Coordinates of C-alpha atoms in Angstrom, one line a residue:
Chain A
X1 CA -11.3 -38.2 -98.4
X2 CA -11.5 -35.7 -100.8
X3 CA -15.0 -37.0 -102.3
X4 CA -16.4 -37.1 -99.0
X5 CA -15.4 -33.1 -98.2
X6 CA -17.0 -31.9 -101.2
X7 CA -20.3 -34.2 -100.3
X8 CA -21.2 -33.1 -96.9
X9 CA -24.3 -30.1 -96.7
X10 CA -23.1 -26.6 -96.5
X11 CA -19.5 -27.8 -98.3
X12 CA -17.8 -25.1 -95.7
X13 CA -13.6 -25.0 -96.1
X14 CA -13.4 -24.9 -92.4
X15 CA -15.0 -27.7 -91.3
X16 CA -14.7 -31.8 -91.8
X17 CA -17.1 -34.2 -91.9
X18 CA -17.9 -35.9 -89.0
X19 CA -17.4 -39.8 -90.3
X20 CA -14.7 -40.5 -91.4
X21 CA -12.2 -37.4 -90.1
X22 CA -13.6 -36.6 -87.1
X23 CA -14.4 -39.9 -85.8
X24 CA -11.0 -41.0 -86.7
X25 CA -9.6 -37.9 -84.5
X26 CA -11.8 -39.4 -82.0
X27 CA -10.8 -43.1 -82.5
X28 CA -7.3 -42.1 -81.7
X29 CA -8.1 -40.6 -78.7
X30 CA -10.2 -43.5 -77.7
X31 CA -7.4 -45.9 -78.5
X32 CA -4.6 -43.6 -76.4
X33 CA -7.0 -44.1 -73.6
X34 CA -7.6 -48.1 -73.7
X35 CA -3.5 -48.1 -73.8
X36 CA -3.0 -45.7 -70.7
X37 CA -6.4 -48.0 -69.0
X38 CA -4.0 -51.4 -70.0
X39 CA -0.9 -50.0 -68.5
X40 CA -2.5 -49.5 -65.4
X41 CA -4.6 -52.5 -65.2
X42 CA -1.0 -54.2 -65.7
X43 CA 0.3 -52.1 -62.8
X44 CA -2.7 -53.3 -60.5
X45 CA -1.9 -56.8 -61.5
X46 CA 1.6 -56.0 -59.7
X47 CA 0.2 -53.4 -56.5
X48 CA -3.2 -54.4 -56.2
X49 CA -5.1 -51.4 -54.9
X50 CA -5.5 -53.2 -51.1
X51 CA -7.8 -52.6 -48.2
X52 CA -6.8 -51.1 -45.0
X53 CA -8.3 -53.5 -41.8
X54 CA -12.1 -54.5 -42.1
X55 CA -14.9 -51.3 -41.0
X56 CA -14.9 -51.3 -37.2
X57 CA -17.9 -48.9 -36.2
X58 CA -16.1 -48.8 -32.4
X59 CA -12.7 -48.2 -33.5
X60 CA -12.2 -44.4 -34.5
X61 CA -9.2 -43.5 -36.3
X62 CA -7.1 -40.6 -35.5
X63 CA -7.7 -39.0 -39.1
X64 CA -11.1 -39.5 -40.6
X65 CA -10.8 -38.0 -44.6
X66 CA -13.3 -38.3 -47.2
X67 CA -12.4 -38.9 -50.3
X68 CA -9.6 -36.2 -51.9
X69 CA -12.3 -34.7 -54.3
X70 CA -14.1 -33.9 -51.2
X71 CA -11.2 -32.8 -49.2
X72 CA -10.8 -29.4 -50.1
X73 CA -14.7 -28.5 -48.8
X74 CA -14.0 -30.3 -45.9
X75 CA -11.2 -28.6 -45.2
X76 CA -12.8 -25.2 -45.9
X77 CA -15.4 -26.2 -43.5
X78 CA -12.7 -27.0 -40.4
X79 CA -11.6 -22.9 -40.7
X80 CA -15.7 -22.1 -40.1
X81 CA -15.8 -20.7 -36.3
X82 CA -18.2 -22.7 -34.4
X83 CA -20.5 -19.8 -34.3
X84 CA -21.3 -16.9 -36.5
X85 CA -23.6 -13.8 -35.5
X86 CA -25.6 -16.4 -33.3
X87 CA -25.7 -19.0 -35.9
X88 CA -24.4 -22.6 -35.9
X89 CA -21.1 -22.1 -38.1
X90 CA -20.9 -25.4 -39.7
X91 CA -24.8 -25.2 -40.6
X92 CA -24.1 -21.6 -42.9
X93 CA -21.1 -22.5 -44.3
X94 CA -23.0 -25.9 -45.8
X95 CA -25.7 -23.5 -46.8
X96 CA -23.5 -21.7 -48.2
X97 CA -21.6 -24.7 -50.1
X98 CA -25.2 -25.1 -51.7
X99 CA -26.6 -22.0 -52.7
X100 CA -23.1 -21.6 -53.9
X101 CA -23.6 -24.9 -56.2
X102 CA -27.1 -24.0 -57.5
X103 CA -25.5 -20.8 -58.4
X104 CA -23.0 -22.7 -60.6
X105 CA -26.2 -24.5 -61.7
X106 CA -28.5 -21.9 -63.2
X107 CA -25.1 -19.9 -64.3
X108 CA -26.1 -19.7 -67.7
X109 CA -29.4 -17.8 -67.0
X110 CA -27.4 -15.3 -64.9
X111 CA -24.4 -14.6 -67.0
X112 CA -26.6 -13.3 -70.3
X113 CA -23.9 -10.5 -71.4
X114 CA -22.7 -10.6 -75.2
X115 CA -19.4 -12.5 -74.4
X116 CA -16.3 -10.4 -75.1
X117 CA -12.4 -11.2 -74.4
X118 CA -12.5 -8.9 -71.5
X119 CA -15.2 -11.2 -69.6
X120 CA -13.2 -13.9 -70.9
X121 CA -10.3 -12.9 -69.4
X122 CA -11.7 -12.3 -65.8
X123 CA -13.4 -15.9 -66.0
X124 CA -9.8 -17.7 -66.9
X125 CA -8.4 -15.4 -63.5
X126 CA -11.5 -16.6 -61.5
X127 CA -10.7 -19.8 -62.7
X128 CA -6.7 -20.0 -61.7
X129 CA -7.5 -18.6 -58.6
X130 CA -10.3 -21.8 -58.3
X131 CA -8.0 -24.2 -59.1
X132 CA -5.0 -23.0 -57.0
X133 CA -7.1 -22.5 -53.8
X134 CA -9.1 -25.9 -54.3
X135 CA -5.4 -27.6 -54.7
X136 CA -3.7 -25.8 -52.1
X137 CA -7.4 -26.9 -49.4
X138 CA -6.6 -30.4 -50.4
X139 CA -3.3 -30.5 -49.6
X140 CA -3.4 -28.7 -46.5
X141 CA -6.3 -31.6 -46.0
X142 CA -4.5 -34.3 -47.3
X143 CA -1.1 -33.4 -44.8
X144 CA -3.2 -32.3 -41.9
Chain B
X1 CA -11.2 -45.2 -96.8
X2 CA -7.7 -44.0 -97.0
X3 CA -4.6 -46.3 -96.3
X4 CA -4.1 -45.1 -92.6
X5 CA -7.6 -45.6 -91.8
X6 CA -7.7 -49.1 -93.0
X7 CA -4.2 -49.6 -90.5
X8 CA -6.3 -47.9 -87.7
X9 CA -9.3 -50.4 -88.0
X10 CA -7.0 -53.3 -88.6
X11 CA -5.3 -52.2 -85.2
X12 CA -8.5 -51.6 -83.4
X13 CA -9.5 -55.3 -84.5
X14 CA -6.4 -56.8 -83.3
X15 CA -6.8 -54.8 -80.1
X16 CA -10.3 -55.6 -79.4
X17 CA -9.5 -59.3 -80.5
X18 CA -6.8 -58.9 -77.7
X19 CA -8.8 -57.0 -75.1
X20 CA -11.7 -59.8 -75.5
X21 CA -8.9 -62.5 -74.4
X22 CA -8.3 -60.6 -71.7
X23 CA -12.1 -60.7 -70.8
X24 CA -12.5 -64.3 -71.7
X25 CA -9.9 -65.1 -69.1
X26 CA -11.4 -62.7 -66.6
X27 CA -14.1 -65.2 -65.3
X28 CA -11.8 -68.1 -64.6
X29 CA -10.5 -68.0 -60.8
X30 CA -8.8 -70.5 -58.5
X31 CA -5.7 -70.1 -61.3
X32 CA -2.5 -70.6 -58.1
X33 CA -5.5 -73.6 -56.4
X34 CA -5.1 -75.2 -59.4
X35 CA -1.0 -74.8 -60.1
X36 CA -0.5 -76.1 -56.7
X37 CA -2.4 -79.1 -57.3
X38 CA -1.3 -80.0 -60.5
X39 CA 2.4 -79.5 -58.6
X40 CA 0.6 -81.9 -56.0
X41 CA 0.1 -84.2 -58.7
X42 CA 3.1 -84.3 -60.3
X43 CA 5.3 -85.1 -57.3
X44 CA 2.7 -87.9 -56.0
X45 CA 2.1 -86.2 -53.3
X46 CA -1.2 -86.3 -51.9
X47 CA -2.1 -89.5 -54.7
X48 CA -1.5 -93.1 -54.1
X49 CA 1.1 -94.1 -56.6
X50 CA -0.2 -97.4 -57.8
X51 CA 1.1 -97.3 -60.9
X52 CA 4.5 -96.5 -61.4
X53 CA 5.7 -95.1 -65.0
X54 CA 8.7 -93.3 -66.2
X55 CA 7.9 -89.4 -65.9
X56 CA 6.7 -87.4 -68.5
X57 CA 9.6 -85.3 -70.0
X58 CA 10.1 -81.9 -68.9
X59 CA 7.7 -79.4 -70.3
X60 CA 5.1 -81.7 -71.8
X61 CA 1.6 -81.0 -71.0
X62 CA 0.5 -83.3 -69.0
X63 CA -2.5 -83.6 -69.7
X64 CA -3.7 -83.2 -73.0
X65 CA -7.7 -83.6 -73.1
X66 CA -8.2 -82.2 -69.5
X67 CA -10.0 -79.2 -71.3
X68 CA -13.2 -81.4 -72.3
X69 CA -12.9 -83.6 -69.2
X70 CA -13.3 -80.1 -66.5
X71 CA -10.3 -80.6 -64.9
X72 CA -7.9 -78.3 -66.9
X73 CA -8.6 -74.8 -65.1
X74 CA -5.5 -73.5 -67.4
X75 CA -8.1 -71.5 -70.2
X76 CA -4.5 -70.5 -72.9
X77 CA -3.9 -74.3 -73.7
X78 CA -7.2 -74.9 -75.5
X79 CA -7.6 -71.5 -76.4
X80 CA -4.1 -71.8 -77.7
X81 CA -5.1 -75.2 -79.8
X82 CA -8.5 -73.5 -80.9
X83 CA -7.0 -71.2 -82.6
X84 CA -3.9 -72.8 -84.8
X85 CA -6.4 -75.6 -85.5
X86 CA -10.1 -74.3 -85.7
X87 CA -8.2 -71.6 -87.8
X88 CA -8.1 -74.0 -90.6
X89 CA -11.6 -76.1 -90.1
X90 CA -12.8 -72.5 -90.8
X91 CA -11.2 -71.6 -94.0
X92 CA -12.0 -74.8 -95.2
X93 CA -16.0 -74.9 -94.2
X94 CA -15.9 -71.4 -95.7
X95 CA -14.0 -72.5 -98.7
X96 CA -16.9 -75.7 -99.2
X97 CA -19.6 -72.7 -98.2
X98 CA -19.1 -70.8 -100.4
X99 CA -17.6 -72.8 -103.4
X100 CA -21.2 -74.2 -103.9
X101 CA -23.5 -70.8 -102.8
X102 CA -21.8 -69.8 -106.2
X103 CA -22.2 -72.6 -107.8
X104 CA -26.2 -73.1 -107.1
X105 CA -27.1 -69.0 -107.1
X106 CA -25.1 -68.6 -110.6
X107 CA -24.0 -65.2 -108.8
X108 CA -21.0 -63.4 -107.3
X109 CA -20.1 -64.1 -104.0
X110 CA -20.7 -61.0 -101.7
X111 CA -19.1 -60.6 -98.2
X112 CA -21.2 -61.4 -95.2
X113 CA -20.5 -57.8 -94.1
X114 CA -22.1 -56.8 -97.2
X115 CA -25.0 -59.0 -97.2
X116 CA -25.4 -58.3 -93.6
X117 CA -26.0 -54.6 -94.2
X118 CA -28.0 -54.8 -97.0
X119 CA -30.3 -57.3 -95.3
X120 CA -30.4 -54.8 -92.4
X121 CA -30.9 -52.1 -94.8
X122 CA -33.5 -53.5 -97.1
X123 CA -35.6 -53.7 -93.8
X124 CA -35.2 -50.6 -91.7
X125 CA -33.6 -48.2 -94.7
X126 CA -31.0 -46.6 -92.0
X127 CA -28.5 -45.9 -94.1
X128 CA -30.1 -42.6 -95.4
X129 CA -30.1 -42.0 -91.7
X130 CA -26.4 -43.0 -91.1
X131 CA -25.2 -41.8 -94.0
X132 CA -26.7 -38.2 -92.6
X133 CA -25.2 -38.7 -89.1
X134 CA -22.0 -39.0 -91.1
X135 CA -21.7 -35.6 -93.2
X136 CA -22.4 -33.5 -90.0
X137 CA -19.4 -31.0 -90.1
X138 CA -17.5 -30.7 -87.0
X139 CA -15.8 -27.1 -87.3
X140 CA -12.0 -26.8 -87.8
X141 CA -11.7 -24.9 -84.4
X142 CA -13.1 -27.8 -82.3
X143 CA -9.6 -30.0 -83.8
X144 CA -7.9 -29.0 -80.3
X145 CA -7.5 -30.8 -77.8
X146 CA -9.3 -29.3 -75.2
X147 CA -11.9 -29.8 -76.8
X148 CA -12.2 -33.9 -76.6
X149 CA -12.1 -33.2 -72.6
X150 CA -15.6 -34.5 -72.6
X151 CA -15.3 -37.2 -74.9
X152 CA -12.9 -38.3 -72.4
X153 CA -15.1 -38.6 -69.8
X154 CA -17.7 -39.9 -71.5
X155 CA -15.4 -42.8 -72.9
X156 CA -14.3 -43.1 -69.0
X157 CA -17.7 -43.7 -68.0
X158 CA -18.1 -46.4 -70.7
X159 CA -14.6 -48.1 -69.2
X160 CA -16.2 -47.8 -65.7
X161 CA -19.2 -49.6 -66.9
X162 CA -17.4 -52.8 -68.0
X163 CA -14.9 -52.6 -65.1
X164 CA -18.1 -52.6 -63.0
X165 CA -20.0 -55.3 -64.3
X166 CA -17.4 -57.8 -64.4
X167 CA -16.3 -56.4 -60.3
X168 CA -20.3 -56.8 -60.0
X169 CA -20.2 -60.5 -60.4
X170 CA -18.1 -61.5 -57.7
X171 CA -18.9 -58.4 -54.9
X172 CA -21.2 -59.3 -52.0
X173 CA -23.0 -56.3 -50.8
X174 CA -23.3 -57.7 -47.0
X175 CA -21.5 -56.2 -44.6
X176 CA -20.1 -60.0 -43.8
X177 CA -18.8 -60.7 -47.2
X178 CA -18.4 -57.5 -48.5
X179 CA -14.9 -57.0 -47.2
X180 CA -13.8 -60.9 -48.2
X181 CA -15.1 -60.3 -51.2
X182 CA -12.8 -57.7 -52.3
X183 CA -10.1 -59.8 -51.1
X184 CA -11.7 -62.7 -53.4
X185 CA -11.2 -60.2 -56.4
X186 CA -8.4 -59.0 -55.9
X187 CA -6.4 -62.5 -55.4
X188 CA -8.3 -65.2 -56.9
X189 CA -10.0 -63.5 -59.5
X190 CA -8.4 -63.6 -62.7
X191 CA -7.4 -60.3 -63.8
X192 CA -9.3 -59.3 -60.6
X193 CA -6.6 -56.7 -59.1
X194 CA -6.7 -55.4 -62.1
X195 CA -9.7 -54.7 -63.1
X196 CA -10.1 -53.1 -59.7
X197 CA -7.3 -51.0 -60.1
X198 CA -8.7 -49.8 -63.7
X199 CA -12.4 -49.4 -62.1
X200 CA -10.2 -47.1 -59.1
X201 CA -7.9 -45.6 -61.3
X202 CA -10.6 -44.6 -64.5
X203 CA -13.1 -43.1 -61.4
X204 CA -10.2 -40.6 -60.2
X205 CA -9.3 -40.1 -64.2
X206 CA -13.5 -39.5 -64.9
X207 CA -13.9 -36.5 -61.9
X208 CA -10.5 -34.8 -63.4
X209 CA -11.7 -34.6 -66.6
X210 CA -15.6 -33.7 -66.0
X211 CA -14.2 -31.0 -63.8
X212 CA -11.4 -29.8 -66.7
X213 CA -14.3 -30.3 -69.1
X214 CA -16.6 -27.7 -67.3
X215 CA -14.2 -25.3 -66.4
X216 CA -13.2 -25.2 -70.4
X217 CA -16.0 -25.0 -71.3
X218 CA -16.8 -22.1 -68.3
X219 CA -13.7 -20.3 -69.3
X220 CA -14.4 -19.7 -73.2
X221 CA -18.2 -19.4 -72.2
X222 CA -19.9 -22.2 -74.0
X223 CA -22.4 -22.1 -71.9
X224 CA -24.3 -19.1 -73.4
X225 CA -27.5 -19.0 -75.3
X226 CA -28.7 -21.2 -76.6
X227 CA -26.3 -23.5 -74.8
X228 CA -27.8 -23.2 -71.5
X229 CA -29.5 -26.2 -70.8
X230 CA -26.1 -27.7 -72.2
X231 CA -24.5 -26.2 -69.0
X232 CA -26.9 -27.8 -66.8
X233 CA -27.5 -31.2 -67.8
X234 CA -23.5 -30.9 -67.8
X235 CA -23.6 -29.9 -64.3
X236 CA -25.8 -32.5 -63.2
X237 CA -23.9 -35.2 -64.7
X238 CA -20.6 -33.7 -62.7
X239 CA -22.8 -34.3 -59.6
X240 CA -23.8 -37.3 -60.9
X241 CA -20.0 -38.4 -61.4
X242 CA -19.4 -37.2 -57.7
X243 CA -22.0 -39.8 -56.5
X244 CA -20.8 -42.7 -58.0
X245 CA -17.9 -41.6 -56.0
X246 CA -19.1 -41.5 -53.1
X247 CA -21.2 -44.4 -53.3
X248 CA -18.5 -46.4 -54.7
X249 CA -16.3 -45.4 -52.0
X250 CA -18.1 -47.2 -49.0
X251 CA -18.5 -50.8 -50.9
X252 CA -14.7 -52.0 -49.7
X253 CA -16.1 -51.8 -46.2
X254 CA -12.7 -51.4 -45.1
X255 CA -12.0 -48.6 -41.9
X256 CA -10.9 -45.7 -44.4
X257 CA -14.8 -46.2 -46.4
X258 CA -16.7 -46.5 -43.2
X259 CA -15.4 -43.8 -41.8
X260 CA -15.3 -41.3 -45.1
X261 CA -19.0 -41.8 -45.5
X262 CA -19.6 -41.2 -42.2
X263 CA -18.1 -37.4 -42.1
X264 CA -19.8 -36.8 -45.8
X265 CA -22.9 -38.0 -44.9
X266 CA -21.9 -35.4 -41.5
X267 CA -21.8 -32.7 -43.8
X268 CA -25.2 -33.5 -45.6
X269 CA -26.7 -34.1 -42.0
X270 CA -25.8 -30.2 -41.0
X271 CA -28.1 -28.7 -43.2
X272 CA -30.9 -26.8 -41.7
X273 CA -34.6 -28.6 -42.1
X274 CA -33.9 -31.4 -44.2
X275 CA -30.4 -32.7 -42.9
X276 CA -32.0 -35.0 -41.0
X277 CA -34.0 -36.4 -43.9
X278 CA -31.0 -36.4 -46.1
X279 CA -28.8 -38.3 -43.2
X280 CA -31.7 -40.8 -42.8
X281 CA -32.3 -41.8 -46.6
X282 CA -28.0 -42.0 -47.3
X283 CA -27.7 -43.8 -44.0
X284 CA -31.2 -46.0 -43.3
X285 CA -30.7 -45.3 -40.0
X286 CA -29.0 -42.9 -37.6
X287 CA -25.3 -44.4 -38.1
X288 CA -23.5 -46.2 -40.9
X289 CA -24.7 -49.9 -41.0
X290 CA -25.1 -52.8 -43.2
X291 CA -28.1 -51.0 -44.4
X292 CA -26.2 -48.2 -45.4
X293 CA -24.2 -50.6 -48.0
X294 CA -27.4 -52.2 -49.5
X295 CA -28.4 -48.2 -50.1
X296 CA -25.1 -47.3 -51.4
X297 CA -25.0 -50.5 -53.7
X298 CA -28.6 -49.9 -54.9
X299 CA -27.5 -46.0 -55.9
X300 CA -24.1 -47.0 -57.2
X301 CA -25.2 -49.8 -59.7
X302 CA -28.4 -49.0 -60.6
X303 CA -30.3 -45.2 -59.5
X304 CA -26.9 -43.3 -60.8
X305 CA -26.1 -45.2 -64.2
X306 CA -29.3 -44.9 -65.4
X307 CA -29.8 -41.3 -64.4
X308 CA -26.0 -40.8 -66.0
X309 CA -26.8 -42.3 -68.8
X310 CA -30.4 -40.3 -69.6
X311 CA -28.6 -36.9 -69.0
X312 CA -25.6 -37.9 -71.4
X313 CA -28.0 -39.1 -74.2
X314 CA -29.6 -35.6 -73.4
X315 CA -26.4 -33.5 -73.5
X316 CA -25.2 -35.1 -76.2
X317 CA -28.3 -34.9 -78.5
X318 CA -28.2 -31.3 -77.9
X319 CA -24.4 -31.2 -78.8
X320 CA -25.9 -32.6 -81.7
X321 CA -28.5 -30.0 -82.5
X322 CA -26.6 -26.8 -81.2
X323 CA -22.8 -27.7 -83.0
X324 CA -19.4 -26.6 -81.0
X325 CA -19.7 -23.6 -80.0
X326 CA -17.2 -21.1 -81.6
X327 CA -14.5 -19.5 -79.8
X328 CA -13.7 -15.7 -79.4

């Protein structure tokens, strides 16, 4: 290993090659992986994941979810007010939903400050505070 | 190579050699059919005892060609006899192979893996290339392991693949079959409930970790020049992820799908303008149909890997080009 290190282009102290260490690093992680995918290929073998009854397009049931990575905008969307300032609620608050993803979209070209720890710092905040009301939505869905 | 490495690729061979049993025994179904049967069998039941012997002892196979006759559906017996047996036809045709290649060349033997590569090599010269690939340095700061958040998802994506195409082969996409199909897989199938359950399980596992993945790499601002087009291709794939999602979600045609697609394709119908379009082209139609399933399928299997699999060649070439960004 040490022949390869003192072999690869700009011969830097704080960086490894990519083949072998690095892909070994990543080998490991693959093979941690296809053990956790085993075990719960195992565990389906023992509860199956199931079906609930066949798709009846007449038979409503009481709660309709989508699926739990959905659940928190759907939820957000049940506290929109059927109408705001004359406007359909549901229609602006899905509006919303996507101007608010093609914001997240073109974020790069909007954000173009040198980075500094401050920034950093509010990001990691806006982040928790992301996280924690997306988690708290879909369990309010998930209950509800 | 060091002395660890050679025990990691020794395990990864014993684990892919193990892995590949698993996926040669996927295919073969009807495995409690054929138990009950042979139970059938055994006790006369259900066959007109003409002759009557003494019974085979207890424990002895009892049938011992059935595997090249058909009727053995059991694929570990032969499997089992292929491999203490072939094992040593092998080493022996090897042995006689190679004995004489020595012999009439008047040269040292060379491993087929070595005259493998150097026949590949000789031809298209890619171990220049390879060897290039290889010496890239990966930065000492990207060792952590938030940073392998997207190798994570990418690997996922490669385990949804496979889990797929072998749940591929036996789904129906009708809206008659689809249902019993499932069923089919899950308790005939070899393997079946499982595979299911890893194809679930990974498609939960691949939305957590693109989504931990993005906010990583939004918190310690990856994204900035000249990493923006990083940030989007990234972002596209996350959408991408979400529709396999919710594509996948409808094919069980069970009440909970039918009735999850029909409140999201709701929420795609409320938009001003083109909601109506959007709801039409999801939905062919104005409600959730058979229809609706063919689209879904089409878009699961076939639109949304390829597309996936363009924008992670992309994003990964210019991972490639642009190196980990460095931290703060």
């Amino acid at each position: 290993m040490t022949t390869t290190q003192t072999t690869h282009p700009e011969g830097e102290k704080d960086s490894v090659p990519f083949f072998p260490n690095h892909f070994m690093t990543e080998f490991y992680v693959v093979i941690g992986i296809v053990v956790v995918v085993l075990i719960i290929g195992a565990l389906g073998m023992l509860f199956p994941v199931g079906l609930q009854a066949p798709a009846d397009p007449l038979d409503t049931p009481l709660h309709v979810k989508p699926e739990w990575y959905f659940l928190a905008l759907y939820q957000l969307l049940k506290y929109v007010p059927p109408s705001v300032l004359g406007i359909e609620g549901p229609m602006l608050a899905v509006v919303m939903m996507v101007l608010a993803v093609m914001v997240v979209t073109i974020w790069p070209f909007l954000d173009k400050k040198e980075d500094s720890k401050k920034a950093m710092r509010i990001r990691a905040i806006g982040v928790v505070a992301f996280i924690i009301l997306a988690i708290a939505l879909t369990i309010i869905g998930e209950v509800s | 190579m060091t002395l660890t490495q050679r025990k990691v690729l020794r395990l990864a061979l014993i684990l892919s050699g193990a892995i590949l049993l698993v996926v040669a025994g996927f295919g073969v179904h009807g495995a409690t059919a054929s138990a009950s049967t042979l139970e059938a069998a055994m006790s006369g039941v259900g066959s007109e005892a003409v002759f009557v012997s003494a019974p085979p002892p207890v424990g002895q196979d009892t049938c011992l060609s059935c595997h090249i006759n058909g009727e053995n559906t059991n694929l570990w017996a032969p499997l089992g006899r292929w491999s203490v047996f072939g094992v040593f036809g092998l080493v022996f045709a090897f042995g006689v192979y190679r004995s004489a290649s020595v012999w009439t060349q008047r040269k040292a033997w060379k491993p087929f893996w070595t005259r493998t590569v150097e026949w590949v090599d000789e031809r298209y010269e890619l171990s220049p290339m390879l060897s290039k690939l290889g010496a890239k340095p990966v930065p000492r700061f990207a060792m952590k392991w938030w940073y392998c958040l997207g190798g994570i998802t990418a690997f996922l994506f490669v385990v949804q693949g496979i889990t797929g195409i072998m749940l591929a082969f036996y789904y129906k996409p009708s809206a008659a079959e689809a249902y019993n199909s499932i069923l089919f897989i899950e308790n005939e199938v070899r393997f079946g409930a499982a595979t299911r359950m890893i194809h679930h399980w990974a498609a939960n596992g691949m939305i957590v970790m693109c989504i931990a993945h993005m906010l990583r790499v939004f918190i310690m601002g990856a994204y900035k020049k000249p990493r923006e087009l990083n940030w989007v291709s990234g972002v596209l794939l996350l959408f991408l992820t979400l529709l396999f999602g919710f594509t996948g979600y409808l094919l069980p045609w069970d009440q909970r799908a039918y009735w999850a697609t029909t409140v999201g394709t709701d929420i795609g119908g409320a938009l001003p303008a083109i909601g109506n379009l959007i709801l039409v082209f999801l939905r062919v139609g104005w409600d959730v149909s058979e229809a609706t399933l063919g689209r879904f399928y089409g878009l699961h299997i076939i639109v949304t890997p390829l597309l996936t699999v363009g924008f992670m060649v992309a994003h990964f070439m210019m991972i490639r080009k642009l190196g980990v960004a460095r931290p703060l």
